[in-house]
Amino acid sequence: MTIKRLVAAMLLATGSNSVLAEESFTVQDIQVEGLQRVALGAALNNLPFTIGDTVTEYSLSRSIKTLYGAGHFDDIRVFRDGNTVIYRLKERPTINNIEFDGNKDIKEEQLNESLAGNRVQVGEPLDKTILKSIENGLTEFYHGVGKYQAKVEAKVTYLPRNRVNLKLEFDEGDAASVRQINIVGNNIFSNEELLNQIESKQDLPWWRFLASDRYQKQTLQGDFETINSYYLDRGYLRFDIESSQVSVSPDKTAVYVTLNVNEGEQYNIRDVSFVGDLAGQDAIIEAILPLKEGQLYNGALVTYTEESIAKLLARFGYANSKIRTIPKIDEESKEVDLTISVDPGKRVYVRRIDIKGNSNTRDEVIRRELRQMEGAWLSNDYLELSKNRIQRLPYIEDISFETMPVTGSDDQVDVLFKMKEQPSGSFNAGISYGSYQGLSFEVGVQQSNFFGTGNSAGISLSTNKYQKSVNLSYTDPYYTLDGVSLGGQLFYSDIDYSSASSNLEAYNQRRYGFGANVGYPVNEFNRLNFGANYVVNKINSIQEYDQLRHFRAVLLDAQNPDGGYNFTNYEFSTGWSHSTLNRGLFPTAGRMFNLVLRATTPNSDLQYYKVQFEAQNYIPLSNDHRWSFRSKLELGYGNGYGDKDGYDYTLPFTENFYAGGSNLRGFENRIIGPHAIFRYPGQVPGIPDPVNGGITFPEDPTGDSYIVSGRSIGGNAMGVLTLELITPTPFLSDEYRNSVRTSLFIDAGNVWDTEFDINRYADLTQDRTASTGRGVQPFLIDYADPSLIRASAGVSLQWISPMGPLTFSLAKIIKKQEGDLQENFSFNIGTTF
């Protein structure tokens, strides 16, 4: 009931409910009837008078308006009985439940948020007067996205105790399509050329099912800006869209768009000048200025110039600078003078930096990555650099920052870094299976944010058919305040390669030792690393294949030929790492290089060196980085230095490179590369012996034969290339994009030996009837030829689970060599990234 009707009803009351006279009276009592949920005190507090006050009809009228304004009542009546004022109220019903039906284009979260903005939510009183406006607003939204047949109806169901259920029923209908877009007034650029620039498409044929001709108002407005920019970027400074019309077909299934344009003429830049205060950066601004005299006017270049100057000034604390380009057009010469107005404003300082969201990580761990300091100028460059450094930490999933002006100060701001952490501790389990390899299992506990300190600590255990190993490690990335890191490790392994599942030529190796490493930051993106290790190796039960003869001659104890190989090495390493990746895990942009040289000292039992290089590059293919391209290159080379007893040292076979498995998916683990060769002398019959039978003697070495093992021994050189297309994960919400990654990959590479001379077997006979323990004996492969590339392709799914990072990959061989042992399809679940 409207206020006017209520006042009229009030004036018609008679008797004890007599007409409220115009004269004033003193209120002796106030009575309120009809209250259920609203407290009496809350109702009386909304009245503009109290007992003892003198009131008039106008005062009572105002009280009705005041009570309605409180938002608790549907109906208000006021009566007078002598000097007593009586209010009879009907409370608005309380919303018990809100339900949506038929909504597809608008998510329930968006609807609830919109309704809450109008105070329509569970537990609140329902104002039925705004339901119509809500219906109209939602219908208008559907019209904006091209659904002109859409209908929205709000239904109210009354319940006991003055409660209601609210249900919004949606009939969205079908979206209208853009039947035709007409551009009128364009002579310089054709309709086809202009329409190719915009997102809205018209009357698409059925075979272009991936494209959409759905009409959306916001998209069309953006298209108008695109056409406008297209002309401005080509010198048409006077271009104007004079009018636009959108007509809807009678059946509301199609729209017709007409654009009336005035192209104008092209203008060249005659002069570029500055006015205002350049904050002492005149030389730099003039050096980076892309606008030049005599060139065609370009709107995009003008915008870029303004943004570049603003970014430059922001580096020096002028965060609120205003840059504006003022054109002065000469219609006769068709030239334009550009005056760039620069107002740097006040230099802004950072008062305080707050960090939010680091429930597990200590504040100091985050703050040591900051490059924007409290009390210093506000610098957008330093803020972005700080963000990137924090985001590279492996225990941070996402981070953002915002600046907030300080109340009462126009030259100070507070900065808030908001972050989302991800599991920093992990219980990593790996399972893999191959038709020859069998089942393997590994387990490890790793904490990259040990008790929130940012230090890395862990223990890894691995066990399968052929090995047992344990590794303890600890690293403090900020051993000193300037970022010098210090770490150490203890390790032990006992590996029996006699199992066929190892894919390596049989031997047993026990290896243990300890080491330390230290890293020095060169700048924000480069780091130098140094390390030292003490390593003891004990090898026995080895198959004496041909490539091992040189190693045997150098190391084997002639007094104890069955004692195996025992050697102790003192290793030193140095490395360089470079990273501009935007994230620690699942990066989408930037690059990473890692170069490591490891060598034993001259007093070691073996003298050798190994060089390994890894490069990764991420190129985002979309603005939101949901699509990205990754390339990865791994190179390795090792060899010996010096000699012993006339024998040159070579890279020991225990340090050889391997491919297959994690770095060449689809092939069996470590199967790619040189295989062991066993050489046997030919036999010629001797003089017959009537007692002992026939006697044979070795013939000339040119009559020797050999077999090639199905097992790998690795090589001293390696090259592996990975190309990977990172895609959105199907059927998964975008909120998980930083914890789940899907990609399509191609792996290609090879391992070879640069030292072993295989040509000496060219005239010998390969015995392919002999068993190798792995089925059919492979053909002899040219170990010195790195061009014998193997390749595989497949799909990979990576997940940062609460237990740590896991990888699932499915791969198929697409290029192999004859004699390779592999699986056409293989899958792997592990923790390699």
PDB file of N, CA, C and O in Angstrom, residues 613-653:
ATOM      1  N   PHE A 613      74.259 -29.248 -20.025  1.00  0.00           N
ATOM      2  CA  PHE A 613      73.577 -27.981 -20.311  1.00  0.00           C
ATOM      3  C   PHE A 613      72.088 -28.253 -20.511  1.00  0.00           C
ATOM      4  O   PHE A 613      71.711 -29.200 -21.214  1.00  0.00           O
ATOM      5  N   GLU A 614      71.282 -27.449 -19.881  1.00  0.00           N
ATOM      6  CA  GLU A 614      69.832 -27.558 -20.036  1.00  0.00           C
ATOM      7  C   GLU A 614      69.254 -26.173 -20.297  1.00  0.00           C
ATOM      8  O   GLU A 614      69.616 -25.198 -19.627  1.00  0.00           O
ATOM      9  N   ALA A 615      68.362 -26.071 -21.268  1.00  0.00           N
ATOM     10  CA  ALA A 615      67.711 -24.800 -21.594  1.00  0.00           C
ATOM     11  C   ALA A 615      66.217 -25.051 -21.769  1.00  0.00           C
ATOM     12  O   ALA A 615      65.820 -26.017 -22.422  1.00  0.00           O
ATOM     13  N   GLN A 616      65.426 -24.186 -21.182  1.00  0.00           N
ATOM     14  CA  GLN A 616      63.984 -24.231 -21.348  1.00  0.00           C
ATOM     15  C   GLN A 616      63.481 -22.849 -21.718  1.00  0.00           C
ATOM     16  O   GLN A 616      63.983 -21.839 -21.208  1.00  0.00           O
ATOM     17  N   ASN A 617      62.489 -22.816 -22.591  1.00  0.00           N
ATOM     18  CA  ASN A 617      61.913 -21.539 -23.016  1.00  0.00           C
ATOM     19  C   ASN A 617      60.398 -21.692 -23.112  1.00  0.00           C
ATOM     20  O   ASN A 617      59.900 -22.648 -23.712  1.00  0.00           O
ATOM     21  N   TYR A 618      59.688 -20.764 -22.481  1.00  0.00           N
ATOM     22  CA  TYR A 618      58.221 -20.766 -22.501  1.00  0.00           C
ATOM     23  C   TYR A 618      57.743 -19.527 -23.245  1.00  0.00           C
ATOM     24  O   TYR A 618      58.144 -18.401 -22.920  1.00  0.00           O
ATOM     25  N   ILE A 619      56.898 -19.744 -24.241  1.00  0.00           N
ATOM     26  CA  ILE A 619      56.332 -18.641 -25.018  1.00  0.00           C
ATOM     27  C   ILE A 619      54.817 -18.682 -24.877  1.00  0.00           C
ATOM     28  O   ILE A 619      54.173 -19.622 -25.348  1.00  0.00           O
ATOM     29  N   PRO A 620      54.206 -17.699 -24.204  1.00  0.00           N
ATOM     30  CA  PRO A 620      52.742 -17.702 -24.092  1.00  0.00           C
ATOM     31  C   PRO A 620      52.092 -17.454 -25.447  1.00  0.00           C
ATOM     32  O   PRO A 620      52.512 -16.577 -26.206  1.00  0.00           O
ATOM     33  N   LEU A 621      51.074 -18.235 -25.756  1.00  0.00           N
ATOM     34  CA  LEU A 621      50.364 -18.112 -27.030  1.00  0.00           C
ATOM     35  C   LEU A 621      49.045 -17.374 -26.892  1.00  0.00           C
ATOM     36  O   LEU A 621      48.386 -17.094 -27.896  1.00  0.00           O
ATOM     37  N   SER A 622      48.644 -17.083 -25.662  1.00  0.00           N
ATOM     38  CA  SER A 622      47.417 -16.324 -25.425  1.00  0.00           C
ATOM     39  C   SER A 622      47.679 -15.345 -24.292  1.00  0.00           C
ATOM     40  O   SER A 622      48.591 -15.528 -23.480  1.00  0.00           O
ATOM     41  N   ASN A 623      46.864 -14.289 -24.240  1.00  0.00           N
ATOM     42  CA  ASN A 623      47.080 -13.254 -23.229  1.00  0.00           C
ATOM     43  C   ASN A 623      46.915 -13.781 -21.812  1.00  0.00           C
ATOM     44  O   ASN A 623      47.570 -13.302 -20.887  1.00  0.00           O
ATOM     45  N   ASP A 624      46.033 -14.757 -21.626  1.00  0.00           N
ATOM     46  CA  ASP A 624      45.823 -15.298 -20.282  1.00  0.00           C
ATOM     47  C   ASP A 624      46.769 -16.447 -19.954  1.00  0.00           C
ATOM     48  O   ASP A 624      46.659 -17.061 -18.896  1.00  0.00           O
ATOM     49  N   HIS A 625      47.696 -16.757 -20.876  1.00  0.00           N
ATOM     50  CA  HIS A 625      48.725 -17.787 -20.669  1.00  0.00           C
ATOM     51  C   HIS A 625      48.131 -19.181 -20.496  1.00  0.00           C
ATOM     52  O   HIS A 625      48.816 -20.084 -20.028  1.00  0.00           O
ATOM     53  N   ARG A 626      46.878 -19.384 -20.899  1.00  0.00           N
ATOM     54  CA  ARG A 626      46.320 -20.735 -20.809  1.00  0.00           C
ATOM     55  C   ARG A 626      46.945 -21.634 -21.883  1.00  0.00           C
ATOM     56  O   ARG A 626      47.016 -22.844 -21.707  1.00  0.00           O
ATOM     57  N   TRP A 627      47.340 -21.037 -22.976  1.00  0.00           N
ATOM     58  CA  TRP A 627      48.062 -21.752 -24.033  1.00  0.00           C
ATOM     59  C   TRP A 627      49.499 -21.238 -24.042  1.00  0.00           C
ATOM     60  O   TRP A 627      49.736 -20.037 -24.024  1.00  0.00           O
ATOM     61  N   SER A 628      50.429 -22.168 -24.057  1.00  0.00           N
ATOM     62  CA  SER A 628      51.835 -21.781 -24.047  1.00  0.00           C
ATOM     63  C   SER A 628      52.650 -22.844 -24.772  1.00  0.00           C
ATOM     64  O   SER A 628      52.245 -24.016 -24.850  1.00  0.00           O
ATOM     65  N   PHE A 629      53.783 -22.424 -25.315  1.00  0.00           N
ATOM     66  CA  PHE A 629      54.680 -23.357 -26.017  1.00  0.00           C
ATOM     67  C   PHE A 629      55.980 -23.465 -25.234  1.00  0.00           C
ATOM     68  O   PHE A 629      56.587 -22.458 -24.863  1.00  0.00           O
ATOM     69  N   ARG A 630      56.393 -24.712 -25.004  1.00  0.00           N
ATOM     70  CA  ARG A 630      57.614 -24.970 -24.242  1.00  0.00           C
ATOM     71  C   ARG A 630      58.604 -25.751 -25.094  1.00  0.00           C
ATOM     72  O   ARG A 630      58.243 -26.715 -25.760  1.00  0.00           O
ATOM     73  N   SER A 631      59.845 -25.315 -25.063  1.00  0.00           N
ATOM     74  CA  SER A 631      60.925 -26.073 -25.694  1.00  0.00           C
ATOM     75  C   SER A 631      61.996 -26.326 -24.645  1.00  0.00           C
ATOM     76  O   SER A 631      62.292 -25.473 -23.809  1.00  0.00           O
ATOM     77  N   LYS A 632      62.557 -27.525 -24.694  1.00  0.00           N
ATOM     78  CA  LYS A 632      63.589 -27.911 -23.726  1.00  0.00           C
ATOM     79  C   LYS A 632      64.700 -28.644 -24.455  1.00  0.00           C
ATOM     80  O   LYS A 632      64.443 -29.545 -25.252  1.00  0.00           O
ATOM     81  N   LEU A 633      65.930 -28.257 -24.177  1.00  0.00           N
ATOM     82  CA  LEU A 633      67.102 -28.872 -24.797  1.00  0.00           C
ATOM     83  C   LEU A 633      68.037 -29.353 -23.702  1.00  0.00           C
ATOM     84  O   LEU A 633      68.390 -28.601 -22.792  1.00  0.00           O
ATOM     85  N   GLU A 634      68.435 -30.626 -23.787  1.00  0.00           N
ATOM     86  CA  GLU A 634      69.406 -31.202 -22.866  1.00  0.00           C
ATOM     87  C   GLU A 634      70.615 -31.684 -23.656  1.00  0.00           C
ATOM     88  O   GLU A 634      70.464 -32.475 -24.597  1.00  0.00           O
ATOM     89  N   LEU A 635      71.804 -31.214 -23.288  1.00  0.00           N
ATOM     90  CA  LEU A 635      73.055 -31.630 -23.919  1.00  0.00           C
ATOM     91  C   LEU A 635      74.014 -32.096 -22.839  1.00  0.00           C
ATOM     92  O   LEU A 635      74.048 -31.541 -21.735  1.00  0.00           O
ATOM     93  N   GLY A 636      74.795 -33.120 -23.177  1.00  0.00           N
ATOM     94  CA  GLY A 636      75.778 -33.613 -22.220  1.00  0.00           C
ATOM     95  C   GLY A 636      76.996 -34.191 -22.912  1.00  0.00           C
ATOM     96  O   GLY A 636      76.885 -34.789 -23.988  1.00  0.00           O
ATOM     97  N   TYR A 637      78.151 -33.981 -22.300  1.00  0.00           N
ATOM     98  CA  TYR A 637      79.391 -34.555 -22.849  1.00  0.00           C
ATOM     99  C   TYR A 637      80.345 -34.801 -21.686  1.00  0.00           C
ATOM    100  O   TYR A 637      80.448 -33.997 -20.750  1.00  0.00           O
ATOM    101  N   GLY A 638      81.066 -35.936 -21.740  1.00  0.00           N
ATOM    102  CA  GLY A 638      82.045 -36.246 -20.721  1.00  0.00           C
ATOM    103  C   GLY A 638      83.229 -36.990 -21.303  1.00  0.00           C
ATOM    104  O   GLY A 638      83.110 -37.679 -22.327  1.00  0.00           O
ATOM    105  N   ASN A 639      84.371 -36.876 -20.638  1.00  0.00           N
ATOM    106  CA  ASN A 639      85.565 -37.581 -21.100  1.00  0.00           C
ATOM    107  C   ASN A 639      86.604 -37.558 -19.978  1.00  0.00           C
ATOM    108  O   ASN A 639      86.429 -36.894 -18.956  1.00  0.00           O
ATOM    109  N   GLY A 640      87.699 -38.274 -20.202  1.00  0.00           N
ATOM    110  CA  GLY A 640      88.770 -38.297 -19.227  1.00  0.00           C
ATOM    111  C   GLY A 640      89.853 -37.288 -19.570  1.00  0.00           C
ATOM    112  O   GLY A 640      89.882 -36.710 -20.662  1.00  0.00           O
ATOM    113  N   TYR A 641      90.722 -37.064 -18.608  1.00  0.00           N
ATOM    114  CA  TYR A 641      91.910 -36.247 -18.861  1.00  0.00           C
ATOM    115  C   TYR A 641      93.094 -36.929 -18.163  1.00  0.00           C
ATOM    116  O   TYR A 641      92.944 -37.614 -17.157  1.00  0.00           O
ATOM    117  N   GLY A 642      94.288 -36.761 -18.733  1.00  0.00           N
ATOM    118  CA  GLY A 642      95.464 -37.398 -18.170  1.00  0.00           C
ATOM    119  C   GLY A 642      95.552 -38.867 -18.568  1.00  0.00           C
ATOM    120  O   GLY A 642      94.746 -39.383 -19.348  1.00  0.00           O
ATOM    121  N   ASP A 643      96.577 -39.562 -18.032  1.00  0.00           N
ATOM    122  CA  ASP A 643      96.771 -40.972 -18.362  1.00  0.00           C
ATOM    123  C   ASP A 643      97.393 -41.700 -17.182  1.00  0.00           C
ATOM    124  O   ASP A 643      97.892 -41.081 -16.238  1.00  0.00           O
ATOM    125  N   LYS A 644      97.366 -43.030 -17.283  1.00  0.00           N
ATOM    126  CA  LYS A 644      97.948 -43.884 -16.256  1.00  0.00           C
ATOM    127  C   LYS A 644      98.552 -45.103 -16.933  1.00  0.00           C
ATOM    128  O   LYS A 644      97.854 -45.824 -17.653  1.00  0.00           O
ATOM    129  N   ASP A 645      99.827 -45.302 -16.709  1.00  0.00           N
ATOM    130  CA  ASP A 645     100.540 -46.455 -17.275  1.00  0.00           C
ATOM    131  C   ASP A 645     100.353 -46.549 -18.783  1.00  0.00           C
ATOM    132  O   ASP A 645     100.185 -47.630 -19.342  1.00  0.00           O
ATOM    133  N   GLY A 646     100.347 -45.379 -19.445  1.00  0.00           N
ATOM    134  CA  GLY A 646     100.228 -45.361 -20.901  1.00  0.00           C
ATOM    135  C   GLY A 646      98.799 -45.433 -21.410  1.00  0.00           C
ATOM    136  O   GLY A 646      98.577 -45.391 -22.615  1.00  0.00           O
ATOM    137  N   TYR A 647      97.825 -45.545 -20.522  1.00  0.00           N
ATOM    138  CA  TYR A 647      96.420 -45.590 -20.930  1.00  0.00           C
ATOM    139  C   TYR A 647      95.758 -44.250 -20.605  1.00  0.00           C
ATOM    140  O   TYR A 647      95.827 -43.775 -19.461  1.00  0.00           O
ATOM    141  N   ASP A 648      95.128 -43.647 -21.587  1.00  0.00           N
ATOM    142  CA  ASP A 648      94.396 -42.403 -21.352  1.00  0.00           C
ATOM    143  C   ASP A 648      93.137 -42.674 -20.533  1.00  0.00           C
ATOM    144  O   ASP A 648      92.438 -43.681 -20.752  1.00  0.00           O
ATOM    145  N   TYR A 649      92.870 -41.762 -19.614  1.00  0.00           N
ATOM    146  CA  TYR A 649      91.620 -41.880 -18.880  1.00  0.00           C
ATOM    147  C   TYR A 649      90.436 -41.564 -19.801  1.00  0.00           C
ATOM    148  O   TYR A 649      90.523 -40.697 -20.680  1.00  0.00           O
ATOM    149  N   THR A 650      89.336 -42.260 -19.597  1.00  0.00           N
ATOM    150  CA  THR A 650      88.088 -41.967 -20.304  1.00  0.00           C
ATOM    151  C   THR A 650      86.988 -41.809 -19.255  1.00  0.00           C
ATOM    152  O   THR A 650      87.198 -42.046 -18.064  1.00  0.00           O
ATOM    153  N   LEU A 651      85.827 -41.407 -19.709  1.00  0.00           N
ATOM    154  CA  LEU A 651      84.690 -41.291 -18.801  1.00  0.00           C
ATOM    155  C   LEU A 651      84.298 -42.683 -18.325  1.00  0.00           C
ATOM    156  O   LEU A 651      84.043 -43.575 -19.141  1.00  0.00           O
ATOM    157  N   PRO A 652      84.283 -42.939 -17.016  1.00  0.00           N
ATOM    158  CA  PRO A 652      83.905 -44.275 -16.536  1.00  0.00           C
ATOM    159  C   PRO A 652      82.468 -44.601 -16.936  1.00  0.00           C
ATOM    160  O   PRO A 652      81.611 -43.722 -17.014  1.00  0.00           O
ATOM    161  N   PHE A 653      82.221 -45.871 -17.179  1.00  0.00           N
ATOM    162  CA  PHE A 653      80.915 -46.276 -17.675  1.00  0.00           C
ATOM    163  C   PHE A 653      79.807 -45.970 -16.654  1.00  0.00           C
ATOM    164  O   PHE A 653      78.644 -45.807 -17.022  1.00  0.00           O
TER     165      PHE A 653
END
